[in-house]
PDB file of C-alpha atoms in Angstrom:
ATOM      1  CA  MET A  65      -7.114  23.138  31.488  1.00  0.00           C
ATOM      2  CA  ILE A  66      -5.903  21.391  34.669  1.00  0.00           C
ATOM      3  CA  LYS A  67      -5.212  18.184  32.730  1.00  0.00           C
ATOM      4  CA  LYS A  68      -3.109  20.123  30.225  1.00  0.00           C
ATOM      5  CA  LEU A  69      -1.088  21.762  33.002  1.00  0.00           C
ATOM      6  CA  ILE A  70      -0.419  18.380  34.614  1.00  0.00           C
ATOM      7  CA  SER A  71       0.564  16.972  31.232  1.00  0.00           C
ATOM      8  CA  ASN A  72       3.068  19.780  30.626  1.00  0.00           C
ATOM      9  CA  PHE A  73       4.493  19.369  34.130  1.00  0.00           C
ATOM     10  CA  ILE A  74       5.058  15.624  33.614  1.00  0.00           C
ATOM     11  CA  LYS A  75       6.719  16.127  30.231  1.00  0.00           C
ATOM     12  CA  LYS A  76       8.976  18.923  31.459  1.00  0.00           C
ATOM     13  CA  PHE A  77      10.006  17.731  34.928  1.00  0.00           C
ATOM     14  CA  LEU A  78       9.339  13.996  35.266  1.00  0.00           C
ATOM     15  CA  SER A  79       9.849  12.375  31.860  1.00  0.00           C
ATOM     16  CA  LYS A  80      13.637  12.744  31.748  1.00  0.00           C
ATOM     17  CA  TYR A  81      14.005  11.478  35.319  1.00  0.00           C
ATOM     18  CA  PHE A  82      11.919   8.322  34.844  1.00  0.00           C
ATOM     19  CA  ASN A  83      13.556   7.458  31.518  1.00  0.00           C
ATOM     20  CA  LYS A  84      17.035   7.819  33.037  1.00  0.00           C
ATOM     21  CA  PHE A  85      15.961   5.756  36.040  1.00  0.00           C
ATOM     22  CA  LEU A  86      14.912   2.880  33.774  1.00  0.00           C
ATOM     23  CA  GLU A  87      17.994   3.203  31.563  1.00  0.00           C
ATOM     24  CA  ARG A  88      20.339   2.794  34.564  1.00  0.00           C
ATOM     25  CA  ARG A  89      18.507  -0.451  35.424  1.00  0.00           C
ATOM     26  CA  ASN A  90      18.667  -1.754  31.842  1.00  0.00           C
ATOM     27  CA  SER A  91      14.869  -1.703  31.756  1.00  0.00           C
ATOM     28  CA  ILE A  92      12.249  -0.389  29.383  1.00  0.00           C
ATOM     29  CA  ILE A  93       8.509   0.123  29.462  1.00  0.00           C
ATOM     30  CA  ILE A  94       6.523  -0.655  26.316  1.00  0.00           C
ATOM     31  CA  PHE A  95       2.864   0.262  26.157  1.00  0.00           C
ATOM     32  CA  ARG A  96       0.081  -0.264  23.653  1.00  0.00           C
ATOM     33  CA  ASN A  97      -3.611   0.534  23.888  1.00  0.00           C
ATOM     34  CA  GLY A  98      -6.094  -0.069  21.092  1.00  0.00           C
ATOM     35  CA  SER A  99      -8.969  -2.201  19.822  1.00  0.00           C
ATOM     36  CA  ALA A 100      -7.044  -3.913  16.979  1.00  0.00           C
ATOM     37  CA  ILE A 101      -5.965  -7.185  18.597  1.00  0.00           C
ATOM     38  CA  GLY A 102      -3.561  -8.019  15.779  1.00  0.00           C
ATOM     39  CA  ASP A 103      -1.418  -5.008  16.725  1.00  0.00           C
ATOM     40  CA  HIS A 104      -0.873  -6.499  20.185  1.00  0.00           C
ATOM     41  CA  VAL A 105      -0.024  -9.878  18.641  1.00  0.00           C
ATOM     42  CA  TYR A 106       2.715  -8.643  16.301  1.00  0.00           C
ATOM     43  CA  MET A 107       4.083  -6.474  19.097  1.00  0.00           C
ATOM     44  CA  SER A 108       5.330  -9.804  20.501  1.00  0.00           C
ATOM     45  CA  SER A 109       7.835 -10.069  17.617  1.00  0.00           C
ATOM     46  CA  ILE A 110       9.360  -6.734  18.624  1.00  0.00           C
ATOM     47  CA  ILE A 111       9.453  -7.705  22.301  1.00  0.00           C
ATOM     48  CA  ARG A 112      11.248 -10.906  21.276  1.00  0.00           C
ATOM     49  CA  GLU A 113      13.854  -8.907  19.337  1.00  0.00           C
ATOM     50  CA  ILE A 114      14.437  -6.437  22.170  1.00  0.00           C
ATOM     51  CA  PHE A 115      14.780  -9.226  24.736  1.00  0.00           C
ATOM     52  CA  ILE A 116      17.251 -11.224  22.621  1.00  0.00           C
ATOM     53  CA  ARG A 117      19.336  -8.402  21.137  1.00  0.00           C
ATOM     54  CA  GLU A 118      19.209  -5.689  23.794  1.00  0.00           C
ATOM     55  CA  LYS A 119      18.991  -7.965  26.872  1.00  0.00           C
ATOM     56  CA  LYS A 120      16.513  -5.516  28.379  1.00  0.00           C
ATOM     57  CA  LYS A 121      14.136  -6.123  31.258  1.00  0.00           C
ATOM     58  CA  ILE A 122      10.746  -5.420  29.673  1.00  0.00           C
ATOM     59  CA  TYR A 123       7.701  -4.098  31.522  1.00  0.00           C
ATOM     60  CA  LEU A 124       4.596  -4.208  29.368  1.00  0.00           C
ATOM     61  CA  PHE A 125       1.375  -2.198  29.621  1.00  0.00           C
ATOM     62  CA  THR A 126      -1.407  -3.420  27.311  1.00  0.00           C
ATOM     63  CA  ASN A 127      -5.180  -3.652  27.194  1.00  0.00           C
ATOM     64  CA  TYR A 128      -4.817  -7.209  25.826  1.00  0.00           C
ATOM     65  CA  TYR A 129      -3.016  -8.423  28.915  1.00  0.00           C
ATOM     66  CA  GLU A 130      -4.127 -12.041  28.425  1.00  0.00           C
ATOM     67  CA  PHE A 131      -2.124 -12.533  25.216  1.00  0.00           C
ATOM     68  CA  TYR A 132       1.164 -12.126  27.113  1.00  0.00           C
ATOM     69  CA  LEU A 133       0.495 -14.504  29.995  1.00  0.00           C
ATOM     70  CA  ASN A 134       3.412 -16.956  30.425  1.00  0.00           C
ATOM     71  CA  ASN A 135       5.620 -14.909  28.081  1.00  0.00           C
ATOM     72  CA  PRO A 136       9.200 -15.285  29.406  1.00  0.00           C
ATOM     73  CA  ARG A 137      10.368 -12.169  27.550  1.00  0.00           C
ATOM     74  CA  VAL A 138       8.258  -9.890  29.759  1.00  0.00           C
ATOM     75  CA  ARG A 139       9.320  -9.134  33.320  1.00  0.00           C
ATOM     76  CA  LYS A 140       5.875  -7.910  34.337  1.00  0.00           C
ATOM     77  CA  ILE A 141       2.552  -7.196  32.579  1.00  0.00           C
ATOM     78  CA  PHE A 142       0.098  -4.462  33.499  1.00  0.00           C
ATOM     79  CA  LYS A 143      -3.404  -4.107  32.092  1.00  0.00           C
ATOM     80  CA  ILE A 144      -4.393  -0.625  30.950  1.00  0.00           C
ATOM     81  CA  ASN A 145      -7.077   1.149  28.961  1.00  0.00           C
ATOM     82  CA  LYS A 146      -7.647   4.744  27.915  1.00  0.00           C
ATOM     83  CA  LYS A 147      -9.522   5.517  31.118  1.00  0.00           C
ATOM     84  CA  ASN A 148      -6.698   4.093  33.216  1.00  0.00           C
ATOM     85  CA  PHE A 149      -4.574   6.336  35.429  1.00  0.00           C
ATOM     86  CA  PHE A 150      -1.370   4.827  33.988  1.00  0.00           C
ATOM     87  CA  TRP A 151      -2.342   5.552  30.374  1.00  0.00           C
ATOM     88  CA  PHE A 152      -2.315   9.308  30.922  1.00  0.00           C
ATOM     89  CA  PHE A 153       1.066   9.217  32.646  1.00  0.00           C
ATOM     90  CA  LEU A 154       2.727   6.886  30.163  1.00  0.00           C
ATOM     91  CA  ARG A 155       1.696   9.052  27.199  1.00  0.00           C
ATOM     92  CA  ASN A 156       3.363  12.023  28.870  1.00  0.00           C
ATOM     93  CA  LEU A 157       6.426  10.166  30.153  1.00  0.00           C
ATOM     94  CA  LYS A 158       7.457   8.867  26.710  1.00  0.00           C
ATOM     95  CA  GLY A 159      11.176   8.918  26.052  1.00  0.00           C
ATOM     96  CA  LYS A 160      14.187   6.685  25.427  1.00  0.00           C
ATOM     97  CA  SER A 161      13.056   4.020  27.908  1.00  0.00           C
ATOM     98  CA  ILE A 162       9.285   4.527  27.928  1.00  0.00           C
ATOM     99  CA  LEU A 163       8.050   3.563  24.476  1.00  0.00           C
ATOM    100  CA  GLU A 164       4.630   3.546  22.847  1.00  0.00           C
ATOM    101  CA  PHE A 165       4.134   0.791  20.271  1.00  0.00           C
ATOM    102  CA  ASP A 166       2.363   2.881  17.657  1.00  0.00           C
ATOM    103  CA  SER A 167       3.117   4.540  14.345  1.00  0.00           C
ATOM    104  CA  LEU A 168       4.144   8.175  14.553  1.00  0.00           C
ATOM    105  CA  PHE A 169       1.747   8.692  11.627  1.00  0.00           C
ATOM    106  CA  SER A 170      -1.247   6.792  13.054  1.00  0.00           C
ATOM    107  CA  LYS A 171      -3.344   9.956  13.252  1.00  0.00           C
ATOM    108  CA  LYS A 172      -1.908  11.802  10.239  1.00  0.00           C
ATOM    109  CA  ASN A 173      -4.708  11.114   7.762  1.00  0.00           C
ATOM    110  CA  LYS A 174      -8.181   9.602   8.161  1.00  0.00           C
ATOM    111  CA  ASP A 175      -8.426   8.527   4.510  1.00  0.00           C
ATOM    112  CA  LYS A 176      -5.228   6.482   4.183  1.00  0.00           C
ATOM    113  CA  HIS A 177      -3.554   3.747   6.202  1.00  0.00           C
ATOM    114  CA  PHE A 178      -0.665   5.127   8.261  1.00  0.00           C
ATOM    115  CA  LEU A 179       1.783   2.833   6.447  1.00  0.00           C
ATOM    116  CA  PHE A 180       1.466   5.110   3.413  1.00  0.00           C
ATOM    117  CA  PHE A 181       3.498   7.742   5.282  1.00  0.00           C
ATOM    118  CA  HIS A 182       6.322   5.360   6.198  1.00  0.00           C
ATOM    119  CA  LYS A 183       9.083   3.969   4.057  1.00  0.00           C
ATOM    120  CA  LYS A 184       7.196   1.588   1.774  1.00  0.00           C
ATOM    121  CA  ASN A 185       7.352  -2.198   1.911  1.00  0.00           C
ATOM    122  CA  ILE A 186       7.935  -2.625   5.642  1.00  0.00           C
ATOM    123  CA  HIS A 187       6.132  -4.775   8.190  1.00  0.00           C
ATOM    124  CA  LEU A 188       3.464  -3.165  10.353  1.00  0.00           C
ATOM    125  CA  ALA A 189       5.536  -4.081  13.415  1.00  0.00           C
ATOM    126  CA  GLN A 190       8.411  -2.008  12.037  1.00  0.00           C
ATOM    127  CA  ALA A 191       6.123   0.953  11.398  1.00  0.00           C
ATOM    128  CA  MET A 192       4.989   0.741  15.010  1.00  0.00           C
ATOM    129  CA  SER A 193       8.491   0.541  16.497  1.00  0.00           C
ATOM    130  CA  GLU A 194      11.154   2.062  14.223  1.00  0.00           C
ATOM    131  CA  HIS A 195      11.178   5.168  16.431  1.00  0.00           C
ATOM    132  CA  PHE A 196      12.427   3.032  19.372  1.00  0.00           C
ATOM    133  CA  ASN A 197      16.052   3.459  18.220  1.00  0.00           C
ATOM    134  CA  LEU A 198      16.932  -0.056  19.392  1.00  0.00           C
ATOM    135  CA  ASN A 199      18.781  -2.934  17.756  1.00  0.00           C
ATOM    136  CA  ILE A 200      15.816  -4.655  16.105  1.00  0.00           C
ATOM    137  CA  ASN A 201      16.158  -7.018  13.148  1.00  0.00           C
ATOM    138  CA  TYR A 202      13.056  -6.619  10.977  1.00  0.00           C
ATOM    139  CA  GLU A 203      14.150  -9.136   8.329  1.00  0.00           C
ATOM    140  CA  ASN A 204      12.330 -12.198   9.661  1.00  0.00           C
ATOM    141  CA  LEU A 205       9.826 -11.219  12.321  1.00  0.00           C
ATOM    142  CA  LYS A 206       8.113 -13.993  14.253  1.00  0.00           C
ATOM    143  CA  ASN A 207       5.306 -13.557  16.737  1.00  0.00           C
ATOM    144  CA  GLU A 208       5.216 -15.523  19.977  1.00  0.00           C
ATOM    145  CA  PHE A 209       2.584 -17.058  22.237  1.00  0.00           C
ATOM    146  CA  PHE A 210       3.094 -19.250  25.303  1.00  0.00           C
ATOM    147  CA  PHE A 211       0.645 -21.743  26.812  1.00  0.00           C
ATOM    148  CA  SER A 212       0.894 -23.333  30.203  1.00  0.00           C
ATOM    149  CA  GLN A 213       0.546 -27.116  30.257  1.00  0.00           C
ATOM    150  CA  ASN A 214      -2.565 -26.779  32.419  1.00  0.00           C
ATOM    151  CA  GLU A 215      -4.125 -24.528  29.770  1.00  0.00           C
ATOM    152  CA  ILE A 216      -3.580 -27.050  27.015  1.00  0.00           C
ATOM    153  CA  GLU A 217      -5.149 -29.801  29.087  1.00  0.00           C
ATOM    154  CA  SER A 218      -8.081 -27.541  29.956  1.00  0.00           C
ATOM    155  CA  PHE A 219      -8.683 -26.508  26.342  1.00  0.00           C
ATOM    156  CA  LYS A 220      -8.687 -30.142  25.217  1.00  0.00           C
ATOM    157  CA  TYR A 221     -11.872 -30.660  27.222  1.00  0.00           C
ATOM    158  CA  LYS A 222     -13.390 -27.217  26.735  1.00  0.00           C
ATOM    159  CA  ILE A 223     -12.911 -27.090  22.943  1.00  0.00           C
ATOM    160  CA  PRO A 224     -13.193 -30.593  21.475  1.00  0.00           C
ATOM    161  CA  LEU A 225     -11.446 -30.722  18.096  1.00  0.00           C
ATOM    162  CA  PRO A 226     -10.932 -33.458  15.496  1.00  0.00           C
ATOM    163  CA  GLU A 227      -7.461 -34.923  15.207  1.00  0.00           C
ATOM    164  CA  LYS A 228      -6.956 -33.260  11.811  1.00  0.00           C
ATOM    165  CA  PHE A 229      -8.691 -30.089  10.638  1.00  0.00           C
ATOM    166  CA  SER A 230      -8.100 -26.812   8.821  1.00  0.00           C
ATOM    167  CA  LEU A 231      -9.396 -23.335   9.566  1.00  0.00           C
ATOM    168  CA  ILE A 232     -11.091 -20.839   7.281  1.00  0.00           C
ATOM    169  CA  GLN A 233     -12.881 -17.533   7.746  1.00  0.00           C
ATOM    170  CA  SER A 234     -15.834 -16.364   5.675  1.00  0.00           C
ATOM    171  CA  THR A 235     -15.248 -12.652   6.037  1.00  0.00           C
ATOM    172  CA  THR A 236     -12.879 -10.173   7.607  1.00  0.00           C
ATOM    173  CA  LYS A 237     -13.097  -7.207   9.944  1.00  0.00           C
ATOM    174  CA  LYS A 238     -14.632  -4.184   8.191  1.00  0.00           C
ATOM    175  CA  THR A 239     -14.732  -1.519  10.900  1.00  0.00           C
ATOM    176  CA  PHE A 240     -11.377  -0.088   9.774  1.00  0.00           C
ATOM    177  CA  THR A 241     -11.615  -0.765   6.021  1.00  0.00           C
ATOM    178  CA  LYS A 242     -13.548  -3.019   3.641  1.00  0.00           C
ATOM    179  CA  ASN A 243     -10.581  -3.380   1.296  1.00  0.00           C
ATOM    180  CA  LYS A 244      -9.077  -6.477   2.940  1.00  0.00           C
ATOM    181  CA  GLU A 245     -11.814  -8.812   1.719  1.00  0.00           C
ATOM    182  CA  TRP A 246     -12.088 -10.972  -1.411  1.00  0.00           C
ATOM    183  CA  LYS A 247     -15.567 -12.574  -1.499  1.00  0.00           C
ATOM    184  CA  ILE A 248     -17.640 -14.916   0.656  1.00  0.00           C
ATOM    185  CA  ASN A 249     -18.638 -17.073  -2.330  1.00  0.00           C
ATOM    186  CA  GLY A 250     -14.971 -17.562  -3.056  1.00  0.00           C
ATOM    187  CA  MET A 251     -14.304 -18.855   0.454  1.00  0.00           C
ATOM    188  CA  GLN A 252     -17.245 -21.232   0.053  1.00  0.00           C
ATOM    189  CA  THR A 253     -15.763 -22.496  -3.218  1.00  0.00           C
ATOM    190  CA  ILE A 254     -12.532 -23.314  -1.379  1.00  0.00           C
ATOM    191  CA  VAL A 255     -14.450 -25.465   1.112  1.00  0.00           C
ATOM    192  CA  ASN A 256     -16.397 -27.189  -1.671  1.00  0.00           C
ATOM    193  CA  SER A 257     -13.227 -27.913  -3.623  1.00  0.00           C
ATOM    194  CA  PHE A 258     -11.560 -29.809  -0.788  1.00  0.00           C
ATOM    195  CA  GLU A 259     -14.284 -32.078   0.546  1.00  0.00           C
ATOM    196  CA  ASN A 260     -11.803 -34.471   2.170  1.00  0.00           C
ATOM    197  CA  ILE A 261     -10.708 -31.806   4.656  1.00  0.00           C
ATOM    198  CA  ASN A 262     -12.340 -31.253   8.036  1.00  0.00           C
ATOM    199  CA  TRP A 263     -13.060 -27.536   7.742  1.00  0.00           C
ATOM    200  CA  ILE A 264     -13.727 -25.389  10.795  1.00  0.00           C
ATOM    201  CA  GLN A 265     -14.905 -21.829  10.285  1.00  0.00           C
ATOM    202  CA  ILE A 266     -13.480 -19.462  12.865  1.00  0.00           C
ATOM    203  CA  GLY A 267     -14.834 -15.992  13.562  1.00  0.00           C
ATOM    204  CA  LYS A 268     -17.685 -14.213  15.312  1.00  0.00           C
ATOM    205  CA  SER A 269     -21.437 -14.660  15.599  1.00  0.00           C
ATOM    206  CA  GLY A 270     -23.241 -12.776  12.855  1.00  0.00           C
ATOM    207  CA  GLU A 271     -20.647 -13.480  10.189  1.00  0.00           C
ATOM    208  CA  PRO A 272     -21.865 -15.380   7.095  1.00  0.00           C
ATOM    209  CA  ILE A 273     -21.753 -19.125   7.764  1.00  0.00           C
ATOM    210  CA  LEU A 274     -20.027 -21.339   5.233  1.00  0.00           C
ATOM    211  CA  LYS A 275     -21.676 -24.648   4.321  1.00  0.00           C
ATOM    212  CA  ASN A 276     -19.960 -27.979   4.993  1.00  0.00           C
ATOM    213  CA  CYS A 277     -18.023 -26.441   7.865  1.00  0.00           C
ATOM    214  CA  LYS A 278     -18.123 -26.857  11.595  1.00  0.00           C
ATOM    215  CA  THR A 279     -18.240 -23.405  13.207  1.00  0.00           C
ATOM    216  CA  ILE A 280     -16.379 -22.221  16.270  1.00  0.00           C
ATOM    217  CA  PHE A 281     -17.326 -18.641  17.000  1.00  0.00           C
ATOM    218  CA  ASP A 282     -16.754 -16.062  19.738  1.00  0.00           C
ATOM    219  CA  LEU A 283     -13.683 -17.624  21.313  1.00  0.00           C
ATOM    220  CA  GLU A 284     -11.556 -15.802  23.845  1.00  0.00           C
ATOM    221  CA  LEU A 285      -8.134 -14.695  22.606  1.00  0.00           C
ATOM    222  CA  ARG A 286      -6.192 -17.545  24.208  1.00  0.00           C
ATOM    223  CA  GLU A 287      -8.784 -20.025  22.944  1.00  0.00           C
ATOM    224  CA  ILE A 288      -8.306 -18.714  19.393  1.00  0.00           C
ATOM    225  CA  ALA A 289      -4.578 -19.273  19.796  1.00  0.00           C
ATOM    226  CA  TYR A 290      -5.196 -22.849  20.955  1.00  0.00           C
ATOM    227  CA  VAL A 291      -7.401 -23.706  17.954  1.00  0.00           C
ATOM    228  CA  ILE A 292      -4.811 -22.263  15.559  1.00  0.00           C
ATOM    229  CA  TYR A 293      -2.066 -24.153  17.408  1.00  0.00           C
ATOM    230  CA  ARG A 294      -3.967 -27.408  16.839  1.00  0.00           C
ATOM    231  CA  CYS A 295      -4.940 -26.953  13.154  1.00  0.00           C
ATOM    232  CA  ASN A 296      -3.153 -28.357  10.097  1.00  0.00           C
ATOM    233  CA  PHE A 297      -3.328 -25.162   8.059  1.00  0.00           C
ATOM    234  CA  LEU A 298      -5.419 -22.005   7.616  1.00  0.00           C
ATOM    235  CA  VAL A 299      -7.037 -20.005   4.829  1.00  0.00           C
ATOM    236  CA  THR A 300      -7.305 -16.413   6.056  1.00  0.00           C
ATOM    237  CA  TYR A 301      -7.206 -12.762   5.203  1.00  0.00           C
ATOM    238  CA  GLU A 302      -4.663 -10.311   6.549  1.00  0.00           C
ATOM    239  CA  GLY A 303      -5.524  -9.823  10.214  1.00  0.00           C
ATOM    240  CA  LEU A 304      -5.581 -11.440  13.641  1.00  0.00           C
ATOM    241  CA  PHE A 305      -5.565 -15.085  12.531  1.00  0.00           C
ATOM    242  CA  ASN A 306      -2.610 -14.496  10.223  1.00  0.00           C
ATOM    243  CA  HIS A 307      -0.614 -12.858  13.015  1.00  0.00           C
ATOM    244  CA  ILE A 308      -1.370 -15.665  15.484  1.00  0.00           C
ATOM    245  CA  ALA A 309      -0.515 -18.355  12.904  1.00  0.00           C
ATOM    246  CA  SER A 310       3.011 -16.921  12.854  1.00  0.00           C
ATOM    247  CA  CYS A 311       3.413 -17.856  16.524  1.00  0.00           C
ATOM    248  CA  PHE A 312       3.168 -21.556  15.666  1.00  0.00           C
ATOM    249  CA  ASN A 313       4.630 -21.562  12.133  1.00  0.00           C
ATOM    250  CA  LYS A 314       1.308 -22.808  10.776  1.00  0.00           C
ATOM    251  CA  LYS A 315       0.946 -22.952   7.023  1.00  0.00           C
ATOM    252  CA  ASN A 316      -1.404 -20.121   6.174  1.00  0.00           C
ATOM    253  CA  PHE A 317      -2.880 -19.560   2.717  1.00  0.00           C
ATOM    254  CA  LEU A 318      -3.132 -15.804   2.895  1.00  0.00           C
ATOM    255  CA  ILE A 319      -5.722 -14.219   0.590  1.00  0.00           C
ATOM    256  CA  HIS A 320      -3.978 -10.946  -0.176  1.00  0.00           C
ATOM    257  CA  THR A 321      -6.310  -8.356  -1.689  1.00  0.00           C
ATOM    258  CA  GLY A 322      -3.757  -5.592  -2.200  1.00  0.00           C
ATOM    259  CA  PHE A 323      -4.883  -3.084   0.407  1.00  0.00           C
ATOM    260  CA  LEU A 324      -1.325  -2.945   1.778  1.00  0.00           C
ATOM    261  CA  PRO A 325       1.974  -4.162   0.314  1.00  0.00           C
ATOM    262  CA  VAL A 326       2.563  -7.811   1.141  1.00  0.00           C
ATOM    263  CA  GLU A 327       5.590  -6.990   3.322  1.00  0.00           C
ATOM    264  CA  ALA A 328       3.242  -5.335   5.817  1.00  0.00           C
ATOM    265  CA  PHE A 329       1.976  -8.610   7.232  1.00  0.00           C
ATOM    266  CA  PHE A 330       4.156 -11.315   5.719  1.00  0.00           C
ATOM    267  CA  TYR A 331       5.670 -14.180   7.737  1.00  0.00           C
ATOM    268  CA  GLN A 332       7.733 -17.164   6.628  1.00  0.00           C
ATOM    269  CA  ASN A 333       4.764 -19.493   7.237  1.00  0.00           C
ATOM    270  CA  ASN A 334       2.564 -17.617   4.708  1.00  0.00           C
ATOM    271  CA  ILE A 335       1.688 -18.941   1.274  1.00  0.00           C
ATOM    272  CA  LEU A 336       0.468 -15.914  -0.636  1.00  0.00           C
ATOM    273  CA  VAL A 337      -2.640 -16.163  -2.777  1.00  0.00           C
ATOM    274  CA  GLU A 338      -2.679 -12.995  -4.864  1.00  0.00           C
ATOM    275  CA  ARG A 339      -2.540 -11.387  -8.305  1.00  0.00           C
ATOM    276  CA  ASN A 340      -2.037  -7.821  -7.185  1.00  0.00           C
ATOM    277  CA  SER A 341       0.443  -6.857  -9.886  1.00  0.00           C
ATOM    278  CA  ASN A 342      -2.552  -6.751 -12.250  1.00  0.00           C
ATOM    279  CA  MET A 343      -4.408  -4.203 -10.111  1.00  0.00           C
ATOM    280  CA  ASN A 344      -4.270  -0.490 -10.884  1.00  0.00           C
ATOM    281  CA  CYS A 345      -4.285   0.667  -7.262  1.00  0.00           C
ATOM    282  CA  TYR A 346      -1.880  -1.826  -5.678  1.00  0.00           C
ATOM    283  CA  PRO A 347      -0.956  -1.152  -2.960  1.00  0.00           C
ATOM    284  CA  CYS A 348      -4.126   0.787  -2.291  1.00  0.00           C
ATOM    285  CA  PHE A 349      -3.669   2.292   1.214  1.00  0.00           C
ATOM    286  CA  LYS A 350      -7.057   4.036   0.858  1.00  0.00           C
ATOM    287  CA  LEU A 351      -9.550   3.141   3.591  1.00  0.00           C
ATOM    288  CA  ASN A 352     -12.448   3.798   1.225  1.00  0.00           C
ATOM    289  CA  CYS A 353     -11.516   2.939  -2.343  1.00  0.00           C
ATOM    290  CA  LYS A 354     -14.628   2.518  -4.500  1.00  0.00           C
ATOM    291  CA  SER A 355     -12.944   0.470  -7.210  1.00  0.00           C
ATOM    292  CA  HIS A 356     -10.697  -1.731  -5.064  1.00  0.00           C
ATOM    293  CA  ILE A 357     -13.180  -4.463  -4.042  1.00  0.00           C
ATOM    294  CA  LYS A 358     -14.608  -4.771  -7.580  1.00  0.00           C
ATOM    295  CA  ASP A 359     -11.132  -4.889  -9.123  1.00  0.00           C
ATOM    296  CA  CYS A 360      -9.993  -7.497  -6.623  1.00  0.00           C
ATOM    297  CA  GLU A 361     -12.949  -9.795  -7.296  1.00  0.00           C
ATOM    298  CA  GLU A 362     -12.467  -9.557 -11.045  1.00  0.00           C
ATOM    299  CA  ASN A 363      -8.713 -10.035 -10.837  1.00  0.00           C
ATOM    300  CA  LEU A 364      -8.468 -12.865  -8.279  1.00  0.00           C
ATOM    301  CA  LYS A 365     -10.439 -15.692  -9.887  1.00  0.00           C
ATOM    302  CA  GLU A 366     -11.666 -18.683  -7.892  1.00  0.00           C
ATOM    303  CA  GLU A 367      -9.880 -21.137 -10.177  1.00  0.00           C
ATOM    304  CA  PHE A 368      -6.552 -19.399  -9.546  1.00  0.00           C
ATOM    305  CA  VAL A 369      -7.090 -19.526  -5.763  1.00  0.00           C
ATOM    306  CA  ILE A 370      -8.057 -23.215  -5.775  1.00  0.00           C
ATOM    307  CA  ASN A 371      -5.053 -24.175  -7.909  1.00  0.00           C
ATOM    308  CA  LYS A 372      -2.710 -22.223  -5.644  1.00  0.00           C
ATOM    309  CA  ILE A 373      -3.994 -24.036  -2.570  1.00  0.00           C
ATOM    310  CA  ARG A 374      -4.046 -27.432  -4.254  1.00  0.00           C
ATOM    311  CA  SER A 375      -0.428 -27.154  -5.381  1.00  0.00           C
ATOM    312  CA  ASN A 376       0.778 -26.275  -1.857  1.00  0.00           C
ATOM    313  CA  ILE A 377      -1.590 -28.138   0.414  1.00  0.00           C
ATOM    314  CA  TYR A 378       0.712 -31.046   1.301  1.00  0.00           C
TER     315      TYR A 378
END
């Protein structure tokens, strides 16, 4: 009850004042809190647009603080989480200059992805920010990541890598939905079909291990970025690795299973591997679609995937 009263007081008496205060100083606050790391990565493309087009001073609150270290677009970074004092105030202070990077439909339906309720065929970053009412060009979004020179030198010793290598994942995150995955055997076939490539499997402990691959698991976020920065190309699903690859314009063979429309996570560095026009439920949007995984496996044949990679590998 007390929390609700405080919340109403902030919204009614303080929100307008703080938003006007920031507007007069050509400043904005952007905040994002959540467990999906990829969301924080593609937020960088929106920050880039706001910095370049609006010339705003940007103050960022995020629970993935480390991703934005050294980012020249951000005036100051603050680390928050849902138990943080600032989180409660920011949610109630939202306005023209205090902006939450999140879809207005993120909690509308537990059975479908929030993108279903937006205008179709837009990038996830647009769905998270189109309510900002700022001059943002969504036509060619590009994520950003900035190393320090000391970091690069440190990672060279901490994470020894071959001069040339490519990255692949065996599986994808399933806590949100299982409909982003193709099949583990298919990823193994890719490795087997290109024996002359130094393959490194990237991911987490407990994920199925691909044969004929070196494995690098359980890296910190900035370490993941370094390994992607160093690789020749990637074979990934839609998710974190795809979003980080955009930062460095790395060629990424993106296995697209049709859960979302391709525009949702597409970057200029992507080479799409898909046959979704043959699927009945494309784009699916359903978090639990019984037929989607089976249809995807039957539709996206290994031979098609291998030929697509082979024709674009060099």
